[in-house]
Amino acid sequence: MRTVRRCASMAAIALLAGMVLGPGAQAAMTQATIVGAGKGAGAFRQAGAIAEVVNKESKAVKMTNQETAGFVANTRMLANSRVEFALTNGVFVDSIQRKIAPFAKDKEATNLRGVGPMTSSWFQMAVLADGPIKSYMDLKGKRVSMGPKGSNTVYMTEVILETLGILGSVRKDYLKWDDAATYVVDGKLDAFGIPNPLPSPSILQAAQSRPVRILDLPDKVINKFISISKGYYKDTVDVSVYQGMEKKKIATVAYGVFLTAHDKVPAEVVYEVTRHFYDPKNRDFIVNAYKPLREALDNAKNDRFLANMKAFGLKLHPGAARYWKEKNFNVN
């Protein structure tokens, strides 16, 4: 579904700019599109929860959660003003602004704006627990889904395999995450990865059918990511949620995710989305929609995320700034 008619008509923008939200207020309904990822990815569930709560609470904005290939595609779509809201990470905000991989061939983007904090994501590579693959090096010669083309999964998996010197030796597929989970369970695929909150919907899908093993990421690879961007960091995470990994932790690379908009989205639209998603009264509804969003709402309890945005050169959208200022956060 196409987005808000390339940021709506001037008449609609004028209506929104002048709208006063309060008890009994009548406001023009505006449609906005949000992108996270595809089915089987946590970002798809996060974007869906944002759209659900906005559609439930707002009398001014209706949101559509559009399926995409993931954060690489999202960042490009936002930079080209093709959608109003997107989930992405600070690494890619920085990368597209500086025209470095995976955006080396893109035009420089200066129109991305921050809205608020979301969850952390940990890279997770899943294989069957009863199979022969016990480390990333064991993927040599195996069938590996790199993720859907245009996704952060493809980018990160390529960095991992290239750093280990086995990129050219794996048999590559480019499957959607839920399809990859089915293929692993059916024995048609040896491994698939995804950077996701815990649990990852697609890995959980696979683990509910057969026990899985989540591979430890070697320090050599983690350090490579950290050298690429300060947005990456090493973490040890409990993956007990998956059948086959009970009471186990893995070492991997992680990063934080932000809700973003572009600079032409009217301030009142961004304010509406921000105030409904981050309103504590909607917490139970949001967490019931997708439990890992508990972290996003906790991250919004203090203003540390604003400093994180600044570290990536991500300016705060004026509509979001209005909301965070009302919460007595320092938005300057």
Coordinates of C-alpha atoms in Angstrom, one line a residue:
M1 CA 0.0 0.0 0.0
R2 CA 1.4 3.4 -0.9
T3 CA 2.1 5.9 1.8
V4 CA 0.5 9.2 2.6
R5 CA 0.5 10.5 -1.0
R6 CA 4.1 11.6 -0.6
C7 CA 3.4 13.5 2.6
A8 CA -0.1 14.6 1.7
S9 CA -1.3 17.7 0.0
M10 CA -0.5 21.2 1.2
A11 CA -4.1 21.5 2.3
A12 CA -3.9 18.4 4.5
I13 CA -0.7 19.6 6.0
A14 CA -2.2 23.0 6.8
L15 CA -5.1 21.3 8.6
L16 CA -2.7 19.1 10.6
A17 CA -0.4 22.0 11.4
G18 CA -3.3 23.9 12.9
M19 CA -5.0 21.0 14.7
V20 CA -5.5 21.3 18.4
L21 CA -5.7 18.0 20.2
G22 CA -7.9 17.8 23.3
P23 CA -11.2 16.7 24.7
G24 CA -13.9 16.9 22.0
A25 CA -11.4 18.1 19.3
Q26 CA -12.3 17.4 15.7
A27 CA -9.3 16.7 13.6
A28 CA -8.8 15.6 10.0
M29 CA -7.8 12.0 9.7
T30 CA -4.4 11.5 8.1
Q31 CA -3.0 8.1 7.0
A32 CA 0.6 7.3 7.7
T33 CA 2.7 4.3 6.9
I34 CA 5.2 2.6 9.3
V35 CA 7.8 0.0 8.2
G36 CA 9.7 -2.5 10.4
A37 CA 10.5 -5.7 8.5
G38 CA 8.7 -8.8 7.2
K39 CA 6.8 -11.5 8.9
G40 CA 9.0 -13.6 11.1
A41 CA 11.0 -10.6 12.3
G42 CA 10.6 -8.7 15.6
A43 CA 10.6 -5.3 13.8
F44 CA 7.4 -6.3 11.9
R45 CA 5.8 -7.1 15.3
Q46 CA 7.1 -3.8 16.8
A47 CA 5.8 -1.7 13.9
G48 CA 2.5 -3.5 14.1
A49 CA 2.1 -2.7 17.8
I50 CA 2.8 0.9 17.1
A51 CA 0.2 1.0 14.4
E52 CA -2.3 -0.9 16.6
V53 CA -2.0 1.5 19.6
V54 CA -2.2 4.6 17.4
N55 CA -5.2 3.3 15.5
K56 CA -6.9 2.5 18.8
E57 CA -6.2 5.8 20.5
S58 CA -5.8 8.5 17.9
K59 CA -8.7 10.4 16.3
A60 CA -6.3 12.2 13.9
V61 CA -3.9 9.5 12.5
K62 CA -4.5 6.1 11.0
M63 CA -1.4 4.0 10.6
T64 CA -0.6 1.1 8.3
N65 CA 2.2 -1.4 9.0
Q66 CA 3.8 -2.2 5.7
E67 CA 5.9 -5.3 5.3
T68 CA 9.5 -4.7 4.0
A69 CA 12.8 -6.5 3.7
G70 CA 14.1 -4.8 6.9
F71 CA 16.3 -2.0 8.1
V72 CA 18.4 -1.4 4.9
A73 CA 15.2 -1.1 2.9
N74 CA 13.5 1.0 5.6
T75 CA 16.4 3.5 5.8
R76 CA 16.3 4.0 2.1
M77 CA 12.6 4.3 2.0
L78 CA 12.6 7.0 4.7
A79 CA 15.5 8.8 3.1
N80 CA 13.5 9.0 -0.1
S81 CA 10.3 10.1 1.8
R82 CA 8.4 7.0 0.6
V83 CA 7.1 6.3 4.1
E84 CA 6.4 8.5 7.1
F85 CA 7.8 6.3 9.9
A86 CA 10.5 3.6 10.0
L87 CA 12.3 1.4 12.5
T88 CA 16.1 1.4 11.9
N89 CA 19.3 1.5 13.9
G90 CA 21.8 4.2 14.7
V91 CA 24.4 2.4 12.7
F92 CA 22.4 2.8 9.5
V93 CA 21.4 6.4 10.2
D94 CA 25.1 7.2 10.5
S95 CA 25.9 5.1 7.4
I96 CA 23.4 6.6 5.0
Q97 CA 24.4 10.2 6.2
R98 CA 28.0 9.4 5.5
K99 CA 27.4 7.3 2.4
I100 CA 29.3 4.2 3.7
A101 CA 28.3 0.5 3.4
P102 CA 25.6 -0.6 3.0
F103 CA 24.7 2.8 1.6
A104 CA 27.9 3.7 -0.3
K105 CA 26.0 4.0 -3.6
D106 CA 23.0 6.0 -2.1
K107 CA 22.7 9.7 -2.2
E108 CA 23.5 11.5 1.1
A109 CA 20.5 11.6 3.4
T110 CA 20.0 14.6 5.7
N111 CA 16.2 14.2 6.2
L112 CA 16.1 11.4 8.9
R113 CA 14.7 12.5 12.2
G114 CA 14.4 10.7 15.6
V115 CA 11.1 10.0 17.3
G116 CA 11.9 7.7 20.2
P117 CA 13.7 4.6 21.6
M118 CA 12.8 1.0 20.7
T119 CA 14.4 -2.4 21.6
S120 CA 17.8 -3.8 21.4
S121 CA 18.6 -6.5 18.8
W122 CA 21.0 -9.3 19.1
F123 CA 22.4 -11.2 16.1
Q124 CA 21.2 -14.9 16.3
M125 CA 22.2 -17.7 14.0
A126 CA 20.0 -20.8 14.4
V127 CA 20.7 -24.4 13.4
L128 CA 19.1 -27.7 14.5
A129 CA 20.3 -28.8 17.9
D130 CA 20.7 -32.4 16.8
G131 CA 22.7 -31.4 13.7
P132 CA 26.5 -31.3 13.1
I133 CA 26.8 -27.5 13.1
K134 CA 28.3 -26.3 16.4
S135 CA 30.1 -23.1 15.4
Y136 CA 30.1 -20.5 12.6
M137 CA 33.0 -22.2 11.0
D138 CA 30.9 -25.4 10.6
L139 CA 28.7 -23.4 8.1
K140 CA 31.4 -23.9 5.4
G141 CA 29.8 -25.7 2.5
K142 CA 26.3 -25.6 4.2
R143 CA 23.0 -24.1 3.0
V144 CA 22.5 -20.8 4.7
S145 CA 19.7 -18.3 4.3
M146 CA 21.3 -14.8 4.1
G147 CA 17.9 -13.2 4.8
P148 CA 15.7 -11.3 2.3
K149 CA 17.5 -9.1 -0.1
G150 CA 17.5 -5.5 1.2
S151 CA 17.6 -6.6 4.8
N152 CA 20.1 -5.9 7.6
T153 CA 20.3 -9.7 8.0
V154 CA 22.0 -10.0 4.6
Y155 CA 24.4 -7.2 5.4
M156 CA 25.4 -8.6 8.8
T157 CA 25.6 -12.2 7.7
E158 CA 27.9 -11.2 4.8
V159 CA 30.1 -9.3 7.3
I160 CA 30.2 -12.4 9.6
L161 CA 31.0 -14.9 6.9
E162 CA 33.5 -12.7 5.1
T163 CA 35.4 -11.9 8.3
L164 CA 35.6 -15.7 9.0
G165 CA 36.8 -16.3 5.4
I166 CA 33.9 -18.6 4.4
L167 CA 31.5 -16.3 2.5
G168 CA 32.4 -17.8 -0.8
S169 CA 32.0 -21.4 0.4
V170 CA 28.4 -21.3 1.8
R171 CA 25.4 -22.2 -0.3
K172 CA 23.4 -19.0 -0.2
D173 CA 19.6 -18.6 -0.2
Y174 CA 17.7 -15.3 0.3
L175 CA 14.6 -16.3 2.2
K176 CA 12.1 -14.5 4.3
W177 CA 12.6 -15.3 7.9
D178 CA 9.5 -17.3 8.5
D179 CA 10.2 -19.3 5.3
A180 CA 13.7 -19.9 6.5
A181 CA 12.4 -21.2 9.8
T182 CA 10.2 -23.7 8.0
Y183 CA 13.0 -24.8 5.7
V184 CA 15.4 -25.5 8.6
V185 CA 12.7 -27.6 10.4
D186 CA 12.1 -29.5 7.2
G187 CA 15.8 -30.2 6.6
K188 CA 15.9 -28.1 3.4
L189 CA 18.2 -25.5 5.0
D190 CA 21.1 -25.8 7.4
A191 CA 21.0 -22.3 9.1
F192 CA 19.4 -18.9 9.1
G193 CA 20.2 -15.8 11.1
I194 CA 18.5 -12.6 12.2
P195 CA 19.3 -9.6 14.3
N196 CA 16.3 -9.4 16.6
P197 CA 15.0 -8.9 20.1
L198 CA 14.4 -12.0 22.2
P199 CA 12.6 -14.0 21.3
S200 CA 12.9 -13.7 17.6
P201 CA 9.5 -14.7 16.1
S202 CA 11.1 -16.8 13.3
I203 CA 13.5 -18.6 15.5
L204 CA 10.8 -19.3 18.1
Q205 CA 8.7 -20.7 15.2
A206 CA 11.5 -23.1 14.4
A207 CA 12.2 -24.0 18.0
Q208 CA 8.6 -24.9 18.7
S209 CA 8.9 -27.7 16.1
R210 CA 12.4 -28.9 16.8
P211 CA 15.1 -27.9 19.3
V212 CA 17.6 -25.4 18.0
R213 CA 21.1 -24.3 18.7
I214 CA 22.1 -20.6 18.6
L215 CA 25.7 -20.2 17.7
D216 CA 28.3 -18.1 19.7
L217 CA 29.7 -15.3 17.6
P218 CA 33.5 -15.3 17.7
D219 CA 35.3 -12.3 19.2
K220 CA 37.0 -11.7 15.9
V221 CA 33.7 -11.0 14.2
I222 CA 32.3 -8.9 17.1
N223 CA 35.3 -6.7 17.0
K224 CA 34.9 -6.3 13.3
F225 CA 31.4 -4.9 13.8
I226 CA 32.6 -2.6 16.5
S227 CA 35.3 -1.3 14.2
I228 CA 32.6 -0.6 11.6
S229 CA 30.4 1.5 13.9
K230 CA 30.2 2.6 17.5
G231 CA 26.6 1.5 17.4
Y232 CA 27.5 -2.1 17.7
Y233 CA 28.5 -3.6 21.0
K234 CA 29.4 -7.1 22.4
D235 CA 26.8 -8.7 24.7
T236 CA 26.2 -12.0 26.3
V237 CA 22.5 -12.8 26.2
D238 CA 20.3 -15.5 27.7
V239 CA 18.6 -17.6 24.9
S240 CA 16.7 -20.0 27.3
V241 CA 13.5 -19.0 25.6
Y242 CA 14.2 -21.3 22.7
Q243 CA 13.7 -25.1 23.0
G244 CA 17.2 -26.6 22.9
M245 CA 18.9 -23.7 24.5
E246 CA 17.5 -23.9 28.1
K247 CA 19.8 -22.3 30.7
K248 CA 22.2 -21.2 28.0
K249 CA 23.7 -17.9 27.0
I250 CA 25.5 -16.9 23.8
A251 CA 28.1 -14.2 23.0
T252 CA 27.0 -12.0 20.1
V253 CA 26.9 -8.5 18.7
A254 CA 24.0 -6.1 19.5
Y255 CA 22.7 -2.7 18.6
G256 CA 19.8 -0.4 19.6
V257 CA 16.8 0.5 17.5
F258 CA 15.0 3.8 17.0
L259 CA 11.6 4.9 15.7
T260 CA 12.3 7.5 13.1
A261 CA 10.4 9.8 10.7
H262 CA 11.5 12.1 7.9
D263 CA 11.6 15.9 8.2
K264 CA 8.5 16.5 6.0
V265 CA 6.1 14.6 8.1
P266 CA 3.9 17.2 9.9
A267 CA 4.9 17.8 13.5
E268 CA 1.3 17.1 14.7
V269 CA 1.3 13.7 13.1
V270 CA 4.6 12.8 14.8
Y271 CA 3.4 14.2 18.0
E272 CA 0.2 12.0 17.8
V273 CA 2.2 8.8 17.2
T274 CA 4.8 9.6 19.9
R275 CA 2.3 10.6 22.6
H276 CA 0.2 7.4 22.1
F277 CA 2.9 4.9 21.8
Y278 CA 5.0 6.1 24.8
D279 CA 2.0 7.0 27.0
P280 CA 2.3 4.8 30.2
K281 CA -1.4 4.1 30.2
N282 CA -1.0 2.1 26.9
R283 CA 1.9 0.0 28.3
D284 CA -0.2 -3.1 29.0
F285 CA -1.8 -3.0 25.6
I286 CA 1.6 -2.6 23.8
V287 CA 3.4 -5.3 25.8
N288 CA 0.6 -7.7 25.2
A289 CA 1.0 -7.1 21.5
Y290 CA 4.7 -7.8 21.6
K291 CA 6.5 -8.6 24.9
P292 CA 10.0 -7.3 24.0
L293 CA 8.5 -3.8 23.6
R294 CA 8.7 -3.7 27.4
E295 CA 12.4 -2.6 26.9
A296 CA 11.4 0.2 24.5
L297 CA 8.9 1.6 27.0
D298 CA 11.5 1.3 29.8
N299 CA 14.1 3.1 27.6
A300 CA 11.6 6.0 27.3
K301 CA 11.6 6.6 31.1
N302 CA 14.7 8.7 31.0
D303 CA 16.4 10.8 28.4
R304 CA 19.6 8.7 27.7
F305 CA 18.2 7.8 24.3
L306 CA 18.4 11.4 23.2
A307 CA 22.1 11.4 23.8
N308 CA 22.3 8.2 21.8
M309 CA 20.5 9.8 18.9
K310 CA 22.9 12.7 18.9
A311 CA 25.8 10.4 18.8
F312 CA 24.6 9.2 15.4
G313 CA 23.8 12.7 14.1
L314 CA 20.1 11.9 14.4
K315 CA 18.2 15.1 14.9
L316 CA 14.9 14.9 16.9
H317 CA 11.8 15.6 14.9
P318 CA 9.9 18.7 16.2
G319 CA 6.8 16.7 16.8
A320 CA 8.6 14.2 19.0
A321 CA 10.5 17.1 20.7
R322 CA 7.2 18.5 21.8
Y323 CA 6.2 15.3 23.5
W324 CA 9.6 14.7 25.2
K325 CA 9.7 18.3 26.3
E326 CA 6.3 17.8 28.0
K327 CA 8.0 15.0 29.9
N328 CA 10.6 17.4 31.1
F329 CA 13.4 15.9 29.0
N330 CA 16.2 18.1 27.8
V331 CA 15.6 18.1 24.0
N332 CA 18.2 20.7 23.2

